[in-house]
Amino acid sequence: MVDNLLPDKNNSVSLDGRAKLKLKHRVSCLIGPLKGRERLQKAYRIRLEAARFQRDLPLTRHKCNGDENLYPNKIGSFSKALPHDNLGEVSLSAYYSLIRALSSGDPEEFESIPLGGPAKLVNPQAAYAYELAGPDSHHLSMPPAPALSSAETAGEMAECYWQALARDVPFTEYETDPLTVAAASDLSGFSVFRGPKECGAVTPGTLFRGDTPGDLEGPYISQFLWQDIPFGARTVTQRYHAAAAGADYMTSYKGWLKIQNGLAPSSQNVYSTVPRYICNGRDMCEWVHKDFSFQGPLAACLILLGYGPEALAQSNPYLRSATQFGFPTFGSAHILDFTAHAVRAALEAAWFQKWLVHRRLRPEEFGGLVEKQMTGRASYPINSELLNSQVLSEVYSRYGSYLLPQAYPEGCPAHPSYPSGHATYTGAGVTMLKAFFKESFIIPNPVVSSYDGLSMLPYTGPPLTVGGELNKLAANVALSRDFAGIHWRSDGIEGIKLGEAVAIGILRDYRNAFNEDFAGFSFTRFDGSKIAI
C-alpha cells in the first residue's frame, strides 16, 4: 500500500496506468509521521506513563477530626434528611445504616437507609467513581476539618452569624455600616480566625473576603461576576433577580427540626421583578443557589476569550506562530473543555471527602446545638468564645432564637459540609484558567456595581489583574455559600485547594499529549507559590 502520494515537480502524481489501476481501491489518504500500529503504541505509552505516574505517588493518609467517634449521639456529624428525635439528635439506627452503606459501597445498601422525609441524600455513590485522567479522587487528601468544640469552629460560626445579619448590607457600604463595623470588631477577638486581617485585626475592608492573592484588591465582587459575557452570537448581561431583603428562614425551632428531618419547607423565596447586578451578600447567596456547576468558571472563560490573544498565557505555542492559531488544541475548544472537565472531576474528589472521610455537620445543624445550649434544653461542648460573642445577642434580638438564619427556605443540601462542592469545582476551573491565560493581564474597563445594583459604574482604583480576579471569583463563590448559612469558611479554603490539586493532576496527565512546541503550563497557586507543569 502506498501511504504517501507526493506530487512531482510538475505537481502531478507519477504513476503508470497499471499502477493506477492497482491502487484504485487500495490507496491510503493517511499522511503524517506515525501510522497504524506506531500511533497505537505511542497512544498506549502516553496513557500508560500517566497511569504509572499516578500509581507511583505515595499513598495518602486520610485524617478526620475525630468528632464522629468522640460523640456517641453523633452531634458532630452530618445527619440531615435522616430521622431525628425532638431534641434534634439523629436516630442512631438510621445513622449506622448510612455508615454501613458507605462502608460497603453496595448500591442495594443505599436503598435501605431510613429517611425522615421526602428529601433524598445527594449522590453518595459519586464517592466511588474512577477518573481516567488526573488523580483518582481517593488519592487526594485534605487536613481534618476543625473540631466541633474548637476555637476555630467558634470563629467560623460567628462569621456565619454575622454574614446572615449583614446579607442586605451593600458591599459599597461595608466601611461605614454599623453591622459590618461590629462584625469586624467581634471577629477580631476570636483566638483562631482564618479570614484575612490588617495589622492582626479583621477590618471592614477585609471582612468576609478570601485569603488568596488579589482577594483584597478592588471591589468585593470579581469582575467575572459583573462584566458582560460574550455568549456566541449574543451578549449576556450579568443582572439577576434578587431575593427579597430580610427574607430569612429556619429561625424557629419547630421549622428547623422539620427541615432536619428532610421535610419540605413551608414557604418559598420571593424575588424582585427588576433584575440587578450583584451588590450585596444576599444577591451572592442567590447566585450560588441557582447556578449550574461550572457557571462561574464558564463565564470567566468566555470573558477571557473575549479579551483576545493578548490575554493568553505566554506559553501558548500559537502566540509564536506566523501561520496558525489554536482551536482543538490551545484554542477556545481546548480551554472550555478542560475547564468543564476539571469541574466534574473536582466534584468527585469533593464527594469522596464529604461522604467517606469527614461527614462534617453543616452550620445549620450547629445552629441547632447553639439554640439548645443557650435555652437550656441540652448541654453541648461549644467553645465559650462563641457563647460569649456579641453576635448571639444580635441574632436573638432580631429573630428571637439562636438558630443560624438561612437564606434558603430548604436550608443546606443533603450532603456533608466538608469540603464545599462549590469551592472545590470553582477552584479547579479557576486553576485551569490560570494555566491558559496571562495572570498579569490587566482587566480592561473594570466596573463596580452601584449600592443598589441597578447600574454599573466605572472602577477607578488600582489595576485589577486576571490572576487576582480569578482568585477572587473562587473566594466569592466559596464564601457566598457561607453567606447563605450552609458552609463554613474552612469548607471553602480547603475546597479551593482540593480543586486546584485536581486540575494540576489533569494538566500533568495531558502534558505530553500535544504535538506543538510547548514548554508546559505555569501559573500561581492559591497559596502564592509558583508551579510549572
Coordinates of C-alpha atoms in Angstrom, one line a residue:
M1 CA 0.0 0.0 0.0
V2 CA 1.3 3.5 -0.8
D3 CA 1.0 5.7 2.3
N4 CA 2.0 9.0 0.8
L5 CA 1.4 10.2 -2.7
L6 CA 3.6 13.2 -3.1
P7 CA 3.5 15.4 -6.3
D8 CA 6.5 15.6 -8.6
K9 CA 8.0 18.8 -9.7
N10 CA 5.2 19.2 -12.2
N11 CA 2.6 19.0 -9.4
S12 CA 1.2 15.7 -10.8
V13 CA 1.4 12.1 -9.3
S14 CA 3.8 10.0 -11.4
L15 CA 2.2 6.6 -11.8
D16 CA 1.9 4.4 -14.9
G17 CA -1.5 3.2 -16.0
R18 CA -1.2 -0.3 -14.5
A19 CA -0.1 1.1 -11.1
K20 CA -3.1 3.5 -11.1
L21 CA -5.4 0.6 -11.8
K22 CA -3.9 -1.5 -9.0
L23 CA -4.1 1.3 -6.5
K24 CA -7.6 2.5 -7.4
H25 CA -9.2 0.8 -4.4
R26 CA -6.0 0.4 -2.2
V27 CA -4.6 3.9 -1.9
S28 CA -4.5 5.3 1.7
C29 CA -5.1 9.0 2.2
L30 CA -3.3 8.9 5.6
I31 CA -0.2 11.1 5.9
G32 CA 1.8 12.1 8.9
P33 CA 4.8 10.9 10.9
L34 CA 3.1 7.9 12.6
K35 CA 0.7 5.4 11.1
G36 CA -1.2 2.4 12.1
R37 CA 0.4 0.4 14.9
E38 CA 3.1 3.1 15.6
R39 CA 0.4 5.6 16.5
L40 CA -1.5 3.0 18.6
Q41 CA 1.7 2.1 20.5
K42 CA 2.5 5.8 21.2
A43 CA -1.0 6.5 22.4
Y44 CA -0.7 3.5 24.7
R45 CA 2.6 4.6 26.1
I46 CA 1.3 8.1 26.9
R47 CA -1.7 6.7 28.7
L48 CA 0.5 4.1 30.5
E49 CA 3.0 6.7 31.6
A50 CA 0.3 8.9 33.0
A51 CA -1.2 5.9 34.9
R52 CA 2.2 4.9 36.2
F53 CA 2.8 8.4 37.5
Q54 CA -0.4 8.4 39.4
R55 CA 0.1 4.8 40.7
D56 CA 3.6 5.5 42.0
L57 CA 2.7 8.6 44.1
P58 CA 3.0 8.0 47.8
L59 CA -0.1 6.6 49.4
T60 CA -2.4 9.2 51.0
R61 CA -3.5 9.1 54.7
H62 CA -7.0 10.5 55.2
K63 CA -7.4 12.0 58.7
C64 CA -10.7 13.3 60.2
N65 CA -11.3 15.5 63.2
G66 CA -12.5 12.5 65.3
D67 CA -15.9 14.0 66.2
E68 CA -17.8 11.0 64.8
N69 CA -16.2 8.7 67.3
L70 CA -16.0 11.2 70.1
Y71 CA -19.7 11.9 70.4
P72 CA -21.9 8.7 70.7
N73 CA -25.0 10.8 69.8
K74 CA -23.3 11.9 66.5
I75 CA -23.8 15.7 67.2
G76 CA -20.6 16.5 65.4
S77 CA -21.6 14.6 62.2
F78 CA -23.8 15.4 59.2
S79 CA -27.3 13.8 59.5
K80 CA -29.8 16.0 57.6
A81 CA -32.6 14.1 55.9
L82 CA -32.3 11.2 58.4
P83 CA -34.9 10.9 61.1
H84 CA -34.3 12.9 64.3
D85 CA -35.9 13.0 67.7
N86 CA -37.5 16.0 69.3
L87 CA -34.1 17.2 70.6
G88 CA -32.9 17.2 67.0
E89 CA -30.5 14.3 67.5
V90 CA -30.3 11.8 64.8
S91 CA -31.7 8.3 65.0
L92 CA -28.7 6.1 65.7
S93 CA -30.1 3.1 63.8
A94 CA -30.6 5.3 60.7
Y95 CA -27.1 6.8 61.1
Y96 CA -25.4 3.4 61.3
S97 CA -27.4 2.3 58.3
L98 CA -25.8 5.1 56.4
I99 CA -22.4 4.2 57.7
R100 CA -22.9 0.5 56.6
A101 CA -23.9 1.6 53.1
L102 CA -20.9 3.9 52.8
S103 CA -18.5 1.2 54.2
S104 CA -19.7 -1.4 51.7
G105 CA -20.4 0.7 48.6
D106 CA -23.2 -1.8 47.8
P107 CA -25.9 0.1 45.8
E108 CA -28.5 -2.1 47.5
E109 CA -27.4 -0.9 50.9
F110 CA -28.1 2.7 50.0
E111 CA -31.7 1.8 49.1
S112 CA -32.2 0.6 52.7
I113 CA -31.2 3.8 54.5
P114 CA -34.1 5.2 56.6
L115 CA -35.0 8.8 55.8
G116 CA -37.0 11.2 57.8
G117 CA -39.0 12.7 54.9
P118 CA -39.1 13.1 51.2
A119 CA -35.6 14.7 50.9
K120 CA -33.0 12.4 49.4
L121 CA -29.3 12.1 50.1
V122 CA -27.2 13.8 47.4
N123 CA -25.3 11.3 45.3
P124 CA -23.1 9.5 48.0
Q125 CA -22.1 6.8 45.4
A126 CA -20.2 9.5 43.5
A127 CA -17.5 8.9 46.2
Y128 CA -16.6 5.6 44.5
A129 CA -16.3 6.9 40.9
Y130 CA -13.0 6.5 38.9
E131 CA -11.5 9.1 36.6
L132 CA -9.4 8.2 33.6
A133 CA -7.4 11.4 33.5
G134 CA -5.8 13.2 36.5
P135 CA -5.6 11.9 40.1
D136 CA -8.0 9.3 41.5
S137 CA -10.3 11.0 44.0
H138 CA -9.2 8.7 46.8
H139 CA -5.6 9.7 46.2
L140 CA -6.1 13.4 47.2
S141 CA -6.1 14.4 50.9
M142 CA -7.3 17.3 53.0
P143 CA -6.5 18.4 56.5
P144 CA -9.1 17.4 59.1
A145 CA -12.0 19.8 59.5
P146 CA -12.0 22.0 62.6
A147 CA -13.4 20.0 65.5
L148 CA -16.8 20.7 67.0
S149 CA -15.5 22.2 70.2
S150 CA -12.6 24.1 68.8
A151 CA -11.9 27.8 68.9
E152 CA -11.7 27.7 65.1
T153 CA -15.2 26.4 64.7
A154 CA -16.4 29.1 67.1
G155 CA -14.8 31.8 65.0
E156 CA -16.2 30.3 61.8
M157 CA -19.7 30.0 63.3
A158 CA -19.6 33.6 64.5
E159 CA -18.7 34.6 60.9
C160 CA -21.7 32.7 59.6
Y161 CA -24.0 34.5 62.0
W162 CA -22.5 37.9 61.1
Q163 CA -22.9 37.1 57.4
A164 CA -26.5 36.2 57.9
L165 CA -27.1 39.5 59.7
A166 CA -25.3 41.5 57.0
R167 CA -26.8 39.9 53.9
D168 CA -28.6 43.0 52.9
V169 CA -25.8 45.5 53.5
P170 CA -24.4 46.7 50.2
F171 CA -20.7 45.9 49.7
T172 CA -20.1 49.5 48.9
E173 CA -21.3 50.4 52.5
Y174 CA -19.1 48.0 54.4
E175 CA -16.7 50.6 55.7
T176 CA -19.5 52.6 57.5
D177 CA -22.5 50.3 58.1
P178 CA -22.8 49.6 61.9
L179 CA -23.4 45.9 61.3
T180 CA -20.2 45.3 59.3
V181 CA -18.1 47.5 61.6
A182 CA -19.4 45.5 64.6
A183 CA -18.7 42.2 62.7
A184 CA -15.1 43.1 62.0
S185 CA -14.6 44.1 65.7
D186 CA -16.1 41.0 67.1
L187 CA -14.3 38.6 64.7
S188 CA -11.0 40.2 65.6
G189 CA -11.5 39.0 69.2
F190 CA -11.5 35.3 68.3
S191 CA -8.3 33.4 69.1
V192 CA -8.5 31.4 65.9
F193 CA -10.0 33.1 62.8
R194 CA -8.5 32.3 59.3
G195 CA -10.1 35.3 57.5
P196 CA -7.7 38.0 56.1
K197 CA -6.6 40.7 58.5
E198 CA -4.8 44.0 58.5
C199 CA -2.2 44.5 61.3
G200 CA -3.6 41.5 63.1
A201 CA -7.3 42.6 63.0
V202 CA -10.3 42.0 60.9
T203 CA -11.4 45.3 59.3
P204 CA -14.5 46.2 57.2
G205 CA -12.1 46.2 54.2
T206 CA -11.1 42.5 54.9
L207 CA -14.5 41.3 56.2
F208 CA -15.9 38.2 54.5
R209 CA -13.1 38.1 51.9
G210 CA -10.9 35.3 50.8
D211 CA -7.2 35.0 51.6
T212 CA -5.6 34.3 48.2
P213 CA -3.5 36.8 46.2
G214 CA -5.8 39.5 44.8
D215 CA -8.7 39.0 47.1
L216 CA -8.2 42.3 48.9
E217 CA -7.7 44.3 45.7
G218 CA -10.5 46.4 44.4
P219 CA -14.2 45.7 44.9
Y220 CA -15.5 42.8 46.9
I221 CA -17.0 41.1 43.8
S222 CA -14.8 39.7 41.0
Q223 CA -15.0 41.3 37.6
F224 CA -16.0 37.9 36.2
L225 CA -19.3 38.2 38.1
W226 CA -20.0 41.7 36.8
Q227 CA -18.7 42.1 33.3
D228 CA -20.9 41.2 30.2
I229 CA -20.3 37.6 29.0
P230 CA -19.7 37.1 25.2
F231 CA -22.0 34.1 24.5
G232 CA -21.8 33.1 20.9
A233 CA -23.9 35.4 18.8
R234 CA -25.3 37.3 21.8
T235 CA -24.0 39.0 25.0
V236 CA -25.2 38.1 28.4
T237 CA -25.5 41.0 30.9
Q238 CA -24.9 39.7 34.4
R239 CA -28.1 41.0 36.0
Y240 CA -30.1 38.7 38.2
H241 CA -33.5 38.6 40.0
A242 CA -32.7 39.2 43.7
A243 CA -34.3 37.5 46.6
A244 CA -36.4 39.8 48.8
A245 CA -34.5 41.7 51.5
G246 CA -35.0 40.4 55.0
A247 CA -36.3 37.0 53.9
D248 CA -34.5 34.6 56.3
Y249 CA -35.6 31.1 57.2
M250 CA -35.4 28.4 59.8
T251 CA -35.4 30.8 62.7
S252 CA -37.9 28.8 64.8
Y253 CA -37.0 25.6 66.4
K254 CA -40.1 23.8 65.0
G255 CA -39.3 24.8 61.5
W256 CA -35.6 24.0 62.0
L257 CA -36.4 20.4 63.2
K258 CA -38.8 19.9 60.3
I259 CA -36.1 20.6 57.8
Q260 CA -33.5 18.4 59.6
N261 CA -35.9 15.5 59.1
G262 CA -36.0 16.2 55.3
L263 CA -39.5 17.6 55.1
A264 CA -40.4 20.3 52.6
P265 CA -40.2 24.0 53.7
S266 CA -43.5 25.8 54.3
S267 CA -42.5 28.9 52.4
Q268 CA -40.5 29.9 49.3
N269 CA -38.3 32.8 48.3
V270 CA -39.9 35.9 46.8
Y271 CA -37.9 37.6 44.0
S272 CA -37.6 41.1 42.7
T273 CA -39.3 41.8 39.3
V274 CA -36.4 44.0 38.1
P275 CA -33.1 42.2 37.7
R276 CA -29.9 43.8 39.1
Y277 CA -26.2 43.4 39.3
I278 CA -24.8 41.6 42.4
C279 CA -24.5 44.3 45.1
N280 CA -24.7 42.5 48.5
G281 CA -24.4 39.2 50.3
R282 CA -28.0 38.1 49.6
D283 CA -27.5 38.6 45.9
M284 CA -24.5 36.3 46.0
C285 CA -26.4 33.8 48.1
E286 CA -29.0 33.6 45.3
W287 CA -26.4 33.4 42.6
V288 CA -24.8 30.3 44.2
H289 CA -28.3 28.9 44.9
K290 CA -29.4 28.8 41.2
D291 CA -26.0 28.5 39.4
F292 CA -25.1 25.3 37.5
S293 CA -21.9 23.5 38.4
F294 CA -19.4 25.4 36.2
Q295 CA -21.3 28.6 35.6
G296 CA -18.6 30.8 37.3
P297 CA -15.6 29.3 35.5
L298 CA -17.5 29.2 32.2
A299 CA -18.4 32.9 32.4
A300 CA -14.8 33.7 33.3
C301 CA -13.5 31.6 30.4
L302 CA -15.8 33.3 27.9
I303 CA -15.0 36.8 29.2
L304 CA -11.2 36.0 29.0
L305 CA -11.5 34.6 25.5
G306 CA -13.3 37.8 24.5
Y307 CA -10.2 39.8 25.5
G308 CA -8.3 38.3 22.6
P309 CA -4.9 36.7 22.2
E310 CA -3.2 39.3 24.4
A311 CA -4.8 37.7 27.4
L312 CA -3.5 34.2 26.7
A313 CA -0.6 32.8 28.7
Q314 CA 2.8 33.3 27.1
S315 CA 3.3 29.6 27.0
N316 CA 0.6 29.2 24.4
P317 CA 2.5 27.9 21.3
Y318 CA 0.3 29.7 18.8
L319 CA 1.3 33.1 20.1
R320 CA 4.6 32.5 18.3
S321 CA 3.2 31.0 15.1
A322 CA 3.1 33.1 11.9
T323 CA 0.8 30.7 10.1
Q324 CA -1.6 29.0 12.6
F325 CA -3.8 29.6 15.6
G326 CA -5.2 27.1 18.0
F327 CA -8.6 25.6 18.3
P328 CA -8.9 21.9 19.3
T329 CA -5.5 22.4 21.0
F330 CA -4.6 25.6 22.8
G331 CA -7.6 27.4 21.5
S332 CA -11.1 28.1 22.8
A333 CA -12.4 24.5 22.4
H334 CA -9.4 23.2 24.4
I335 CA -9.8 25.7 27.2
L336 CA -13.5 25.4 27.5
D337 CA -13.3 21.6 27.6
F338 CA -10.5 21.4 30.2
T339 CA -12.4 23.9 32.4
A340 CA -15.5 21.8 32.4
H341 CA -13.6 18.5 32.7
A342 CA -11.8 19.8 35.8
V343 CA -15.1 20.9 37.4
R344 CA -16.7 17.5 37.2
A345 CA -13.6 15.6 38.4
A346 CA -13.3 18.1 41.3
L347 CA -16.9 17.3 42.3
E348 CA -16.0 13.6 42.5
A349 CA -13.0 14.5 44.7
A350 CA -15.2 16.6 47.0
W351 CA -17.8 13.9 47.2
F352 CA -15.2 11.3 48.3
Q353 CA -14.1 13.6 51.1
K354 CA -17.6 14.5 52.1
W355 CA -19.1 11.0 52.4
L356 CA -16.2 8.7 53.0
V357 CA -13.8 10.7 55.2
H358 CA -15.2 13.7 57.1
R359 CA -19.0 13.7 57.2
R360 CA -18.8 17.2 58.9
L361 CA -22.0 18.7 60.1
R362 CA -23.4 21.9 58.5
P363 CA -23.5 25.3 60.2
E364 CA -27.3 24.9 60.0
E365 CA -27.0 21.8 62.2
F366 CA -24.6 23.5 64.6
G367 CA -27.0 26.4 65.0
G368 CA -29.4 23.9 66.5
L369 CA -26.8 22.9 69.1
V370 CA -26.3 26.6 69.9
E371 CA -30.0 27.2 70.3
K372 CA -30.4 24.2 72.7
Q373 CA -27.4 25.2 74.7
M374 CA -28.4 28.8 75.1
T375 CA -32.0 27.9 76.0
G376 CA -31.0 25.2 78.5
R377 CA -32.6 22.3 76.6
A378 CA -29.2 20.4 76.4
S379 CA -25.5 20.9 77.1
Y380 CA -23.0 20.6 74.3
P381 CA -19.2 21.2 74.0
I382 CA -19.5 24.5 72.2
N383 CA -16.4 26.7 72.6
S384 CA -17.0 29.6 75.1
E385 CA -15.6 32.2 72.6
L386 CA -18.8 31.7 70.5
L387 CA -21.1 31.6 73.5
N388 CA -19.7 34.9 74.8
S389 CA -19.7 36.6 71.3
Q390 CA -21.8 39.7 70.7
V391 CA -23.2 38.1 67.6
L392 CA -25.5 35.8 69.5
S393 CA -27.3 38.6 71.3
E394 CA -27.6 40.4 67.9
V395 CA -29.2 37.3 66.3
Y396 CA -31.6 36.7 69.2
S397 CA -32.6 40.3 69.2
R398 CA -33.6 40.1 65.6
Y399 CA -35.1 36.6 65.3
G400 CA -36.0 35.5 68.9
S401 CA -33.8 32.4 68.6
Y402 CA -30.1 31.5 68.4
L403 CA -30.6 29.4 65.3
L404 CA -28.5 30.3 62.2
P405 CA -30.8 32.2 59.8
Q406 CA -30.8 30.6 56.4
A407 CA -31.1 32.4 53.1
Y408 CA -32.8 29.4 51.5
P409 CA -36.2 28.0 52.7
E410 CA -34.9 24.4 52.4
G411 CA -31.6 25.3 54.1
C412 CA -28.5 23.3 53.2
P413 CA -28.4 20.4 50.7
A414 CA -28.5 16.8 51.9
H415 CA -24.8 16.0 51.8
P416 CA -22.0 16.7 54.3
S417 CA -20.3 20.1 54.6
Y418 CA -16.5 19.5 54.2
P419 CA -15.3 20.5 51.6
S420 CA -17.7 22.9 49.8
G421 CA -18.5 21.5 46.4
H422 CA -18.9 25.0 45.0
A423 CA -15.4 25.9 46.3
T424 CA -13.8 22.7 45.0
Y425 CA -15.1 22.9 41.5
T426 CA -14.6 26.6 41.2
G427 CA -11.0 26.1 42.5
A428 CA -10.5 23.5 39.7
G429 CA -12.0 25.7 37.0
V430 CA -10.1 28.8 38.1
T431 CA -6.8 26.8 38.1
M432 CA -7.4 25.7 34.6
L433 CA -8.0 29.3 33.5
K434 CA -4.8 30.4 35.2
A435 CA -2.9 27.8 33.3
F436 CA -4.2 29.0 29.9
F437 CA -4.4 32.8 30.4
K438 CA -1.9 35.5 31.4
E439 CA -2.3 36.2 35.1
S440 CA -0.7 39.6 34.9
F441 CA -3.0 40.8 32.1
I442 CA -4.8 43.9 33.3
I443 CA -8.6 43.7 33.2
P444 CA -9.9 46.2 30.6
N445 CA -12.7 48.6 31.6
P446 CA -13.2 47.3 35.1
V447 CA -16.6 48.1 36.7
V448 CA -18.3 48.3 40.1
S449 CA -21.9 48.0 40.9
S450 CA -23.9 50.9 42.4
Y451 CA -25.0 50.4 46.0
D452 CA -28.5 49.2 44.8
G453 CA -27.2 47.1 41.9
L454 CA -29.3 48.9 39.3
S455 CA -26.4 50.3 37.4
M456 CA -22.8 49.5 36.7
L457 CA -20.1 52.3 37.2
P458 CA -16.5 52.6 36.0
Y459 CA -14.0 51.3 38.6
T460 CA -11.2 53.8 39.1
G461 CA -8.9 52.1 41.7
P462 CA -5.6 50.3 41.3
P463 CA -5.4 48.0 38.3
L464 CA -7.1 44.6 38.6
T465 CA -5.3 41.5 37.1
V466 CA -6.7 38.3 35.6
G467 CA -4.9 36.3 38.3
G468 CA -6.3 38.3 41.1
E469 CA -9.8 38.5 39.8
L470 CA -9.8 34.7 39.2
N471 CA -8.7 34.1 42.7
K472 CA -11.4 36.5 43.9
L473 CA -14.0 34.6 41.8
A474 CA -13.2 31.4 43.7
A475 CA -13.4 33.2 47.0
N476 CA -16.7 34.9 46.1
V477 CA -18.3 31.6 45.1
A478 CA -17.0 29.8 48.2
L479 CA -17.9 32.5 50.8
S480 CA -21.3 33.1 49.3
R481 CA -22.3 29.6 50.4
D482 CA -21.3 30.8 53.9
F483 CA -23.4 33.9 53.5
A484 CA -26.3 31.6 52.8
G485 CA -25.7 29.8 56.1
I486 CA -24.8 26.4 54.6
H487 CA -21.0 26.2 54.7
W488 CA -18.0 27.1 56.9
R489 CA -15.0 29.2 55.9
S490 CA -12.7 26.2 56.1
D491 CA -15.0 24.3 53.7
G492 CA -14.2 26.9 51.1
I493 CA -10.5 27.4 51.9
E494 CA -9.7 23.8 51.7
G495 CA -12.2 23.0 48.9
I496 CA -10.5 25.6 46.7
K497 CA -7.1 23.8 47.3
L498 CA -8.6 20.4 46.6
G499 CA -10.0 21.6 43.3
E500 CA -6.6 23.1 42.4
A501 CA -5.0 19.7 43.1
V502 CA -7.5 18.0 40.7
A503 CA -6.8 20.5 37.9
I504 CA -3.0 20.2 38.4
G505 CA -3.3 16.4 38.1
I506 CA -5.2 16.6 34.9
L507 CA -2.7 19.1 33.4
R508 CA 0.1 16.7 34.3
D509 CA -1.5 13.8 32.6
Y510 CA -2.1 15.8 29.4
R511 CA 1.3 17.5 29.4
N512 CA 2.8 15.0 26.8
A513 CA -0.3 14.7 24.7
F514 CA 0.4 17.6 22.3
N515 CA 2.4 17.9 19.1
E516 CA 3.1 21.6 19.4
D517 CA 6.4 23.0 20.5
F518 CA 5.1 23.6 24.0
A519 CA 7.1 24.4 27.1
G520 CA 4.4 23.5 29.6
F521 CA 1.9 25.1 31.9
S522 CA 3.0 27.5 34.6
F523 CA 0.9 29.7 37.0
T524 CA 0.5 30.9 40.6
R525 CA -1.2 28.6 43.1
F526 CA -3.8 29.8 45.6
D527 CA -1.1 29.9 48.3
G528 CA 1.0 32.3 46.2
S529 CA 3.7 29.8 45.2
K530 CA 4.6 29.2 41.5
I531 CA 4.2 25.8 39.7
A532 CA 5.4 24.6 36.4
I533 CA 4.0 21.5 34.7

